[in-house]
PDB file of C-alpha atoms and ligand atoms in Angstrom:
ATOM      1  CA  UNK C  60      99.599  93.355  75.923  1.00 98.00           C
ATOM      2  CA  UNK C  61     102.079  95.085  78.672  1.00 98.00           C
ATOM      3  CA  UNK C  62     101.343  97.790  81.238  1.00 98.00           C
ATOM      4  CA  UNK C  63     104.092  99.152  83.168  1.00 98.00           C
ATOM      5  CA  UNK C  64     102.415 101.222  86.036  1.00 98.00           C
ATOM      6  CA  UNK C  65     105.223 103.582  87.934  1.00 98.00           C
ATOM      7  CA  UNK C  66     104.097 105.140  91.317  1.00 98.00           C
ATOM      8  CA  UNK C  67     105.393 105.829  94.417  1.00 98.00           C
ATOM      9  CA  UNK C  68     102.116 103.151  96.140  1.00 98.00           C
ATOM     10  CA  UNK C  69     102.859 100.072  93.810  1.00 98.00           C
ATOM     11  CA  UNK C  70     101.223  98.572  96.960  1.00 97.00           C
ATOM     12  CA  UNK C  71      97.936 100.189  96.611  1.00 97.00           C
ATOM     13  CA  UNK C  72      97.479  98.724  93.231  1.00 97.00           C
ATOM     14  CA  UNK C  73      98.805  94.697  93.802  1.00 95.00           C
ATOM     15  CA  UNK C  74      95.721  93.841  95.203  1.00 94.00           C
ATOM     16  CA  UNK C  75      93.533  94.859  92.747  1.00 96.00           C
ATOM     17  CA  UNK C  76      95.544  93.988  90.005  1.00 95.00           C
ATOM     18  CA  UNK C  77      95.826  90.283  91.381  1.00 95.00           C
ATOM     19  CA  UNK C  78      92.373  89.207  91.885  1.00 96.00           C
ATOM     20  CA  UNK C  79      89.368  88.138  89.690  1.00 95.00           C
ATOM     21  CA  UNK C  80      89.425  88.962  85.731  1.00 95.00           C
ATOM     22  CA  UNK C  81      92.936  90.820  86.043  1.00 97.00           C
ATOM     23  CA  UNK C  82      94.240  87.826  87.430  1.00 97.00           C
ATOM     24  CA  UNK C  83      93.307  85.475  84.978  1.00 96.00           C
ATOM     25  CA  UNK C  84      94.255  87.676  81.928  1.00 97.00           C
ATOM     26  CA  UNK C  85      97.728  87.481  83.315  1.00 98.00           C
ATOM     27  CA  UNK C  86      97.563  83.711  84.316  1.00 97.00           C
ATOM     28  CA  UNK C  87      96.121  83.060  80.939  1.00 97.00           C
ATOM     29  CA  UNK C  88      99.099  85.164  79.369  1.00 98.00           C
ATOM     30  CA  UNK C  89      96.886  87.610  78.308  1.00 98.00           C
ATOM     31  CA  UNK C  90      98.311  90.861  79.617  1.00 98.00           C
ATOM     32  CA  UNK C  91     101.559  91.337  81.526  1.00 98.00           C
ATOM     33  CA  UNK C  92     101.151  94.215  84.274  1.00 98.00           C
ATOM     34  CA  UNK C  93     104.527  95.314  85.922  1.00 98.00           C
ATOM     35  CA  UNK C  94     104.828  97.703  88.449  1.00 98.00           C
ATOM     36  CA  UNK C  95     107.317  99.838  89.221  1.00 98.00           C
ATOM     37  CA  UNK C  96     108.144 102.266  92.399  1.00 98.00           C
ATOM     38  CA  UNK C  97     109.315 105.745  91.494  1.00 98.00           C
ATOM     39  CA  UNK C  98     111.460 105.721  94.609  1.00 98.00           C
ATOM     40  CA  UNK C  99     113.646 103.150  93.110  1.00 98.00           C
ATOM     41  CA  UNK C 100     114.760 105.408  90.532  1.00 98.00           C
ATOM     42  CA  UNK C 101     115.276 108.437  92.982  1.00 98.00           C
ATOM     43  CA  UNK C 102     119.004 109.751  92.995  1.00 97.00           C
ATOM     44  CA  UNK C 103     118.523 111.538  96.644  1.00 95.00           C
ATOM     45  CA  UNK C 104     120.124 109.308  99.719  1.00 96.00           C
ATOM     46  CA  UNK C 105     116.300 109.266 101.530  1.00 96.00           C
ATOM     47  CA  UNK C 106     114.763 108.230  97.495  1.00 97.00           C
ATOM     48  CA  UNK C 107     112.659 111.670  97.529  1.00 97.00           C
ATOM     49  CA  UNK C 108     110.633 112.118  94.821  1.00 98.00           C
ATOM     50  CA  UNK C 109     108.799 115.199  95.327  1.00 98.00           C
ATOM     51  CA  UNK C 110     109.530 119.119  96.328  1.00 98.00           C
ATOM     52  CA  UNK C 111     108.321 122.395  97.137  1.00 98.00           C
ATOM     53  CA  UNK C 112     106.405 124.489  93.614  1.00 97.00           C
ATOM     54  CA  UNK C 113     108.852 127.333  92.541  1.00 98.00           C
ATOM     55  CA  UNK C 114     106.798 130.109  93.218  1.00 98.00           C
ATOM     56  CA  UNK C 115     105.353 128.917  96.298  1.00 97.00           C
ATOM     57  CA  UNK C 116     102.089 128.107  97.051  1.00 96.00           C
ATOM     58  CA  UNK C 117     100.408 124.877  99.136  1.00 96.00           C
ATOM     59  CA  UNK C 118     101.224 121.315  98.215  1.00 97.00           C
ATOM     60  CA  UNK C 119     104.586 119.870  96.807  1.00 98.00           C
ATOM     61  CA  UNK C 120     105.634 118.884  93.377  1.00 98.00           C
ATOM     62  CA  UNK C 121     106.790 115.134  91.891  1.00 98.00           C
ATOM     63  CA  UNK C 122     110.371 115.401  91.050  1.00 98.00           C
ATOM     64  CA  UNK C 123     111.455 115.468  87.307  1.00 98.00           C
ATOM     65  CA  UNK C 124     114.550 113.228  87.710  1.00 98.00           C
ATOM     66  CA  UNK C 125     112.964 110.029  89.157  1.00 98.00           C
ATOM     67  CA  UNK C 126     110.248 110.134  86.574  1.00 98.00           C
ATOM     68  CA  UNK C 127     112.529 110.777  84.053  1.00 98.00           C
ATOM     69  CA  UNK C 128     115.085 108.216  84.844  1.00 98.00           C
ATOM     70  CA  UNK C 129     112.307 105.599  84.956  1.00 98.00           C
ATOM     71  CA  UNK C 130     110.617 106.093  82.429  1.00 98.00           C
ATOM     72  CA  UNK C 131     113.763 106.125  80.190  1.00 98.00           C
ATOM     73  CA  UNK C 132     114.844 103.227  81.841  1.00 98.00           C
ATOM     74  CA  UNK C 133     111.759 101.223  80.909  1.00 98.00           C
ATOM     75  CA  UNK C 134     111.855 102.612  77.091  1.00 98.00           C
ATOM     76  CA  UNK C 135     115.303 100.973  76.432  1.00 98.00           C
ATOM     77  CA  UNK C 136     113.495  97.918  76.782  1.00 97.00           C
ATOM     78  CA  UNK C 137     110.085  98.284  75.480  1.00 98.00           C
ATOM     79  CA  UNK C 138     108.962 100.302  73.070  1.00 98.00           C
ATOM     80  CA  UNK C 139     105.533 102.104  74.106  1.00 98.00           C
ATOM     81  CA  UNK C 140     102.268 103.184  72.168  1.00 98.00           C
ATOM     82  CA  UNK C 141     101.556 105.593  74.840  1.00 98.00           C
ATOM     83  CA  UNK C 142     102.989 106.538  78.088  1.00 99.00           C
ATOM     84  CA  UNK C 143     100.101 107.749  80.068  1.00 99.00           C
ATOM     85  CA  UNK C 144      99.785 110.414  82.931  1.00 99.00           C
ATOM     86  CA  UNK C 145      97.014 109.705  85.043  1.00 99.00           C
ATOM     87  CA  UNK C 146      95.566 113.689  85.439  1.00 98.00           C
ATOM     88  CA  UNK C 147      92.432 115.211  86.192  1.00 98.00           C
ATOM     89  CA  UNK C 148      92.317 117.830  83.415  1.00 98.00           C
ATOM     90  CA  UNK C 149      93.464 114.786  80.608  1.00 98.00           C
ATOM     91  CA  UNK C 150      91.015 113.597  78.109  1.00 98.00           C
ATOM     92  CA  UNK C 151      88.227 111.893  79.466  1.00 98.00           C
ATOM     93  CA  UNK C 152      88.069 108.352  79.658  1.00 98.00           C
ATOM     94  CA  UNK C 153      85.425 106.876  77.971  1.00 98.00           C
ATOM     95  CA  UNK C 154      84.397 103.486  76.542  1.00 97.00           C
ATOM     96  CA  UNK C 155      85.437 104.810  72.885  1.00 97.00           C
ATOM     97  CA  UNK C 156      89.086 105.831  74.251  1.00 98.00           C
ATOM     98  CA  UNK C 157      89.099 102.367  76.537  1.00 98.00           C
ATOM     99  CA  UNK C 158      88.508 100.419  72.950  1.00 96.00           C
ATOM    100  CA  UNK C 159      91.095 102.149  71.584  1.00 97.00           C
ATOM    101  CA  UNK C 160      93.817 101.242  73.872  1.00 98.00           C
ATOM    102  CA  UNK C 161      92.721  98.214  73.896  1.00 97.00           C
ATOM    103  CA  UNK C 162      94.055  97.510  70.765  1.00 97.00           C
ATOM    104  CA  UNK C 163      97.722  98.776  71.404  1.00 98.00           C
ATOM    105  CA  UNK C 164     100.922  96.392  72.548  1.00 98.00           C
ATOM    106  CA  UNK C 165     102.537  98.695  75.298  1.00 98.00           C
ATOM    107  CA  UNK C 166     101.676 101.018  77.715  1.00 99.00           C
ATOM    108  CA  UNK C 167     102.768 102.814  80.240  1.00 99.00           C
ATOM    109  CA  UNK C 168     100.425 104.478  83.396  1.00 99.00           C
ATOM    110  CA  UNK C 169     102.058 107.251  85.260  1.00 98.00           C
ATOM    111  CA  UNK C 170     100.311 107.712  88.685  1.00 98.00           C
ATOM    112  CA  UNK C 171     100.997 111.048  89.877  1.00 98.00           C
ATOM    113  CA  UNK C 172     100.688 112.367  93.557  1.00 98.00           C
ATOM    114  CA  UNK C 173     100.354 115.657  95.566  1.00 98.00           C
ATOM    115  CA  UNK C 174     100.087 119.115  93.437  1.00 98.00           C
ATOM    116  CA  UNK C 175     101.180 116.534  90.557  1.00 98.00           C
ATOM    117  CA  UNK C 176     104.375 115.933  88.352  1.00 98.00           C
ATOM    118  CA  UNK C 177     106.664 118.450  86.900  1.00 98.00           C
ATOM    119  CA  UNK C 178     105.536 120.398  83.761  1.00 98.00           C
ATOM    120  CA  UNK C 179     108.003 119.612  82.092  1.00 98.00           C
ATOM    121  CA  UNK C 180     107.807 115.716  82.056  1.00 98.00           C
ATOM    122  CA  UNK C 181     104.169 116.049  81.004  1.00 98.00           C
ATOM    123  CA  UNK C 182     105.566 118.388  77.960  1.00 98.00           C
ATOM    124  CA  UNK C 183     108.099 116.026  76.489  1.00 98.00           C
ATOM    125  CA  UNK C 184     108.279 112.785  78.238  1.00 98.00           C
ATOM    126  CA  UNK C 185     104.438 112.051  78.289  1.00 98.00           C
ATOM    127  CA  UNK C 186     102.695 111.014  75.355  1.00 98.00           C
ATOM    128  CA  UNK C 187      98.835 111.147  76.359  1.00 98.00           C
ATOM    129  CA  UNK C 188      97.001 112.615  79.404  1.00 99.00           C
ATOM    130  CA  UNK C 189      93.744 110.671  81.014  1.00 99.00           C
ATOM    131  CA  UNK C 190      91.281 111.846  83.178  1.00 98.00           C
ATOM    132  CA  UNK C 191      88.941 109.474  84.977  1.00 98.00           C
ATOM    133  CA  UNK C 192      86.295 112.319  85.565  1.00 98.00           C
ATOM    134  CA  UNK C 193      86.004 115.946  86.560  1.00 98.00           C
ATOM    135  CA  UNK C 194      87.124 115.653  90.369  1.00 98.00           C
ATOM    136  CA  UNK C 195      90.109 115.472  92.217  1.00 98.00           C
ATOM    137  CA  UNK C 196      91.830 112.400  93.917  1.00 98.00           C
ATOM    138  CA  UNK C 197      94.724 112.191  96.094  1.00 98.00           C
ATOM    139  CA  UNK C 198      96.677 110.259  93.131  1.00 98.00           C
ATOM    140  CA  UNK C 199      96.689 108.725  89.612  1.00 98.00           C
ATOM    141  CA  UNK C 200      97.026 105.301  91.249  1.00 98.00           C
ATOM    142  CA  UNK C 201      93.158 104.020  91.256  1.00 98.00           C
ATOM    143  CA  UNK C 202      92.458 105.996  88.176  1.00 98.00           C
ATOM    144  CA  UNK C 203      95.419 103.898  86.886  1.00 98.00           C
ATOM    145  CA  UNK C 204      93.306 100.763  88.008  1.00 98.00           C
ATOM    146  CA  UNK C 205      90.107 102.482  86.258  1.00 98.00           C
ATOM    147  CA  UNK C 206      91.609 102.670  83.139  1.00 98.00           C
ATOM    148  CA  UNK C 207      93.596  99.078  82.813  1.00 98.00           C
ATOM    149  CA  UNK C 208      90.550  97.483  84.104  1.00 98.00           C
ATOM    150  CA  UNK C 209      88.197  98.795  81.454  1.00 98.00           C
ATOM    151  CA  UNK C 210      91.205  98.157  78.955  1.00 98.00           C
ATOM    152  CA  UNK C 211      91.985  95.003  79.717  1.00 97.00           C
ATOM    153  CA  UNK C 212      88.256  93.361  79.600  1.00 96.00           C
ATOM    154  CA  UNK C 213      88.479  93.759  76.409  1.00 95.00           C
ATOM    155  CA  UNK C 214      91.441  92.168  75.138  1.00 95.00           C
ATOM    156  CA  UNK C 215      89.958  88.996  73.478  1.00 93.00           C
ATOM    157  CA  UNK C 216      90.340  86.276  75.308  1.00 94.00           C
ATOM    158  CA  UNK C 217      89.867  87.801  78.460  1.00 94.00           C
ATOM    159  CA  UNK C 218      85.883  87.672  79.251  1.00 93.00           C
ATOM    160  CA  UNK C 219      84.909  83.919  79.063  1.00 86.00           C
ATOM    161  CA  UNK C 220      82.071  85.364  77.251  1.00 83.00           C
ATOM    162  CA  UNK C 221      83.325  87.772  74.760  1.00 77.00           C
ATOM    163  CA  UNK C 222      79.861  88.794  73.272  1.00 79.00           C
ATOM    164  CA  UNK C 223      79.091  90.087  77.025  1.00 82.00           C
ATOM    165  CA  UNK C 224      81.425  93.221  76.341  1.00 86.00           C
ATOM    166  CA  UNK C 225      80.250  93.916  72.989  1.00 83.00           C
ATOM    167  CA  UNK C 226      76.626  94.811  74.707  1.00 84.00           C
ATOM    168  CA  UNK C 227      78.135  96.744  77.992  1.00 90.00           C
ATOM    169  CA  UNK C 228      76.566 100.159  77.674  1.00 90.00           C
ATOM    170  CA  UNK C 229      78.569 102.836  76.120  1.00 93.00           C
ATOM    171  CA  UNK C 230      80.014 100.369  73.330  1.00 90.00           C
ATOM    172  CA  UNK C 231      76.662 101.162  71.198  1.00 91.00           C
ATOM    173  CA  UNK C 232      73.923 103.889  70.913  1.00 93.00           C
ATOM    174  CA  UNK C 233      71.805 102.345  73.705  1.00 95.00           C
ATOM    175  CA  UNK C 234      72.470 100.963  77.332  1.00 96.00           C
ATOM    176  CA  UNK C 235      72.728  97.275  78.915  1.00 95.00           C
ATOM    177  CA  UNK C 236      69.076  96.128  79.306  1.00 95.00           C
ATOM    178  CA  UNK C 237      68.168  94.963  82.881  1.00 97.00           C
ATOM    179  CA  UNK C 238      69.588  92.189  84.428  1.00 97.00           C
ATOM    180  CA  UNK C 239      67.914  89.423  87.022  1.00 98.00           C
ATOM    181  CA  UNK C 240      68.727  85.782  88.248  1.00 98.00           C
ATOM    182  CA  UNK C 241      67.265  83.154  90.555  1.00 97.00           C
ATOM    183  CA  UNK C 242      64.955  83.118  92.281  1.00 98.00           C
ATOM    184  CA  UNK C 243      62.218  84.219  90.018  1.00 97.00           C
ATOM    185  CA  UNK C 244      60.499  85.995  92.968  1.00 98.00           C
ATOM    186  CA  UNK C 245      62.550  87.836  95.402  1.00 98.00           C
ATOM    187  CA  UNK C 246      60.592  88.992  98.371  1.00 98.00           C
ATOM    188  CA  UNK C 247      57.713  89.394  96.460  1.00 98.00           C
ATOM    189  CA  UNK C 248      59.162  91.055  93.590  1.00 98.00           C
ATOM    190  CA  UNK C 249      59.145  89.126  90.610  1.00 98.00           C
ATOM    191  CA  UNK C 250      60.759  89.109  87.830  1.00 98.00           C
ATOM    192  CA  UNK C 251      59.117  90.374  84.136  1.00 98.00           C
ATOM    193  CA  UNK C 252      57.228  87.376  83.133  1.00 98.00           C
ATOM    194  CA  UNK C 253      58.560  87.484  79.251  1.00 98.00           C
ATOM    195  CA  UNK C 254      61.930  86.632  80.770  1.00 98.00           C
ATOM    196  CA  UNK C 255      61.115  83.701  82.131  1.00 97.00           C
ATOM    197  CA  UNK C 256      58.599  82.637  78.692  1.00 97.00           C
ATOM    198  CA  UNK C 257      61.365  80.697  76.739  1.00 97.00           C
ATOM    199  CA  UNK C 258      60.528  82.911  73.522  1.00 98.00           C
ATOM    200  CA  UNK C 259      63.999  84.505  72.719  1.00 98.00           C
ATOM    201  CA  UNK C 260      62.132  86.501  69.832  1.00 98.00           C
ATOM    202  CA  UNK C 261      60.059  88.519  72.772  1.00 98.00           C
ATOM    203  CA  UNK C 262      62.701  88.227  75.291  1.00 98.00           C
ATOM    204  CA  UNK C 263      65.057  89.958  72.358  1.00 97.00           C
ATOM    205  CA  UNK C 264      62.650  92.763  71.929  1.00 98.00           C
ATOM    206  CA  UNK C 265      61.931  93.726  75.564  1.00 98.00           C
ATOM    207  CA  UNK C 266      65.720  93.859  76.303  1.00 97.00           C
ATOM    208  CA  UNK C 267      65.631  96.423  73.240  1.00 97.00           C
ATOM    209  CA  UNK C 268      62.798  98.642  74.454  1.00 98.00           C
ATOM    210  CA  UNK C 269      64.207  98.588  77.779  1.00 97.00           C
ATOM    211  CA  UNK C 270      67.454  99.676  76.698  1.00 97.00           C
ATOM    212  CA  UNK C 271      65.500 102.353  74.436  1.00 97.00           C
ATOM    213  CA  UNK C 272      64.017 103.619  77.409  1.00 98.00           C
ATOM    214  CA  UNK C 273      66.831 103.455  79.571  1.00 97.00           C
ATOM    215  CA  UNK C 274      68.795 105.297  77.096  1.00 97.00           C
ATOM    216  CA  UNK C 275      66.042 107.874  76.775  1.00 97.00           C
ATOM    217  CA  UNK C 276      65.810 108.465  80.705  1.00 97.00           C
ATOM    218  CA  UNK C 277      69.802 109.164  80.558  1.00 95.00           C
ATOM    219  CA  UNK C 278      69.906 111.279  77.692  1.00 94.00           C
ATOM    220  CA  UNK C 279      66.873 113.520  78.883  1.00 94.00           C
ATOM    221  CA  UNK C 280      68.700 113.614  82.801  1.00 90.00           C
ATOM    222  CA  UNK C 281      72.015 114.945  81.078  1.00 89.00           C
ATOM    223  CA  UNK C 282      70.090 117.596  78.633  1.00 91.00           C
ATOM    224  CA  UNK C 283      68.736 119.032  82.404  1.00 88.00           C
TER     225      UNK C 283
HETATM  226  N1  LIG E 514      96.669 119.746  91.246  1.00 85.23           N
HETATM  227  C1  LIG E 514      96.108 118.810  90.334  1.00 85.23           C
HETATM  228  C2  LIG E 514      94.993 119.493  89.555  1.00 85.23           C
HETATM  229  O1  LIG E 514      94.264 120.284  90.143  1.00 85.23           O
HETATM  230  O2  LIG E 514      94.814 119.146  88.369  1.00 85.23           O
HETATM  231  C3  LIG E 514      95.542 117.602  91.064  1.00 85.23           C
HETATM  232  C4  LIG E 514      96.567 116.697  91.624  1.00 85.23           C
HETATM  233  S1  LIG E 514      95.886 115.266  92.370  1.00 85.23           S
HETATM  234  C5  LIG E 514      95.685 115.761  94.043  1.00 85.23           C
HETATM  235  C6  LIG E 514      97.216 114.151  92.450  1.00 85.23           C
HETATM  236  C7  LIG E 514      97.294 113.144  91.327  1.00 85.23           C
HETATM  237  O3  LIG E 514      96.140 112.321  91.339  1.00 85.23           O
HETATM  238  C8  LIG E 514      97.375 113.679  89.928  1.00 85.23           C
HETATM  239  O4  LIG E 514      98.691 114.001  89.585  1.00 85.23           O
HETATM  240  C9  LIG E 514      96.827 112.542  89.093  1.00 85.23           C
HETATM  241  O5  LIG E 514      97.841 111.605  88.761  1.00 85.23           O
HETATM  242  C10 LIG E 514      95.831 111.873  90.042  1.00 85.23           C
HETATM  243  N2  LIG E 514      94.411 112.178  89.784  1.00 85.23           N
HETATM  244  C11 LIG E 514      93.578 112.820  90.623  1.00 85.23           C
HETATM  245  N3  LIG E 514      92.344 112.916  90.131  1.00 85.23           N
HETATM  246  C12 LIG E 514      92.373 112.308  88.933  1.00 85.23           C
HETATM  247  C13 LIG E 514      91.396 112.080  87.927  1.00 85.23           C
HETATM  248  N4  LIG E 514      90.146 112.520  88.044  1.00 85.23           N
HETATM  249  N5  LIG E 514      91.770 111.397  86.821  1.00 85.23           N
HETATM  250  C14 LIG E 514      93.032 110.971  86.665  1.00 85.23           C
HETATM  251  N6  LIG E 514      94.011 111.170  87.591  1.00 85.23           N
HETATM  252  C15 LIG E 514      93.688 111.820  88.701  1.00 85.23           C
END
């Protein structure tokens, strides 16, 4: 898989695209993440990129032409399942849109900035609009992280244990079960004894009802 990420912070993102299980998806040759800085692509002399709203208001606007220019750039090249704005008022990403991706070739992440991008790039340039919840950050770049983080755990390959996705909450009807490690008593709190038993038949079953009643807590909390 390839993601090209464009933003004007390609900074902001290196480090968390470079360590741990992003790192060793691209080590392994897994996944190819390229960044790219809007700037580069700006045709003014100081490599603006943004500008004041027609019809006023607070907060400036991400330029049409660099975005544009970049993004046609990297098509000649590549040909994309989905080129992605990062937005607030997108779809909401989920484990069920996360899967999803993960099963496309090429994609591209479009981190946006201030009041956001131009209208009219989201109307014909932009293929697919993501929201990483209902609240506002300063930019698209760490919900760009959210989302090729979630995607790219599950490219196979990438988890040394690839059965340890498949039971993540959100991939079935019911929750992860609780986890615990060493020691067996932590300060006095100790861990549930049929963990410890050896008898994977039992040890099966309570991960069940405790994902049962995990799931049941959750479902009841977002009824209220
Ligand atoms: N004025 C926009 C609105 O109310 O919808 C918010 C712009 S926000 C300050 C700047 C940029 O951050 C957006 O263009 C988007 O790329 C990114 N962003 C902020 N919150 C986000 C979220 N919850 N999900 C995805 N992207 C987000």
């Amino acid at each position: 898989m390839r993601i090209d990420i464009i933003t004007i912070f390609p900074a902001m993102l290196e480090g968390f695209l470079n360590e741990s299980i992003l790192k060793r998806a691209q080590t392994k040759g897994l996944v190819e993440i390229h960044m790219h800085n809007l700037r580069d692509y700006s045709l003014d002399k100081h490599h603006k990129t943004d500008d004041y709203a027609f019809g006023g208001g607070a907060g400036m606007v991400m330029l049409a032409q660099p975005l544009a220019d970049c993004i046609e750039a990297l098509k000649k090249n590549c040909q994309y399942d989905d080129i992605i704005y990062m937005s607030p008022d997108g779809e909401m990403l989920t484990q069920a849109v996360a899967n999803d991706l993960s099963l496309t070739k090429n994609l591209m992440l479009i981190c946006g900035r201030y009041k956001g991008i131009d209208q009219r790039i989201r109307e014909h340039w932009i293929t697919r609009e993501i929201s990483i919840g209902e609240y506002v950050l300063s930019g698209g770049e760490l919900p760009a992280a959210v989302l090729a983080d979630a995607i790219i755990r599950l490219i196979p390959g990438v988890l040394s244990d690839e059965s340890s996705a498949l039971l993540d909450s959100f991939q079935g009807e019911l929750l992860d079960a609780p986890v615990y490690t060493r020691p067996a008593d932590f300060r006095g709190h100790k861990v549930p004894d049929v963990l410890v038993s050896g008898d994977q038949k039992k040890i099966d079953e309570w991960r069940y009802q405790k994902s049962e009643e995990k799931t049941t807590r959750r479902n009841k909390k977002t009824e209220e």
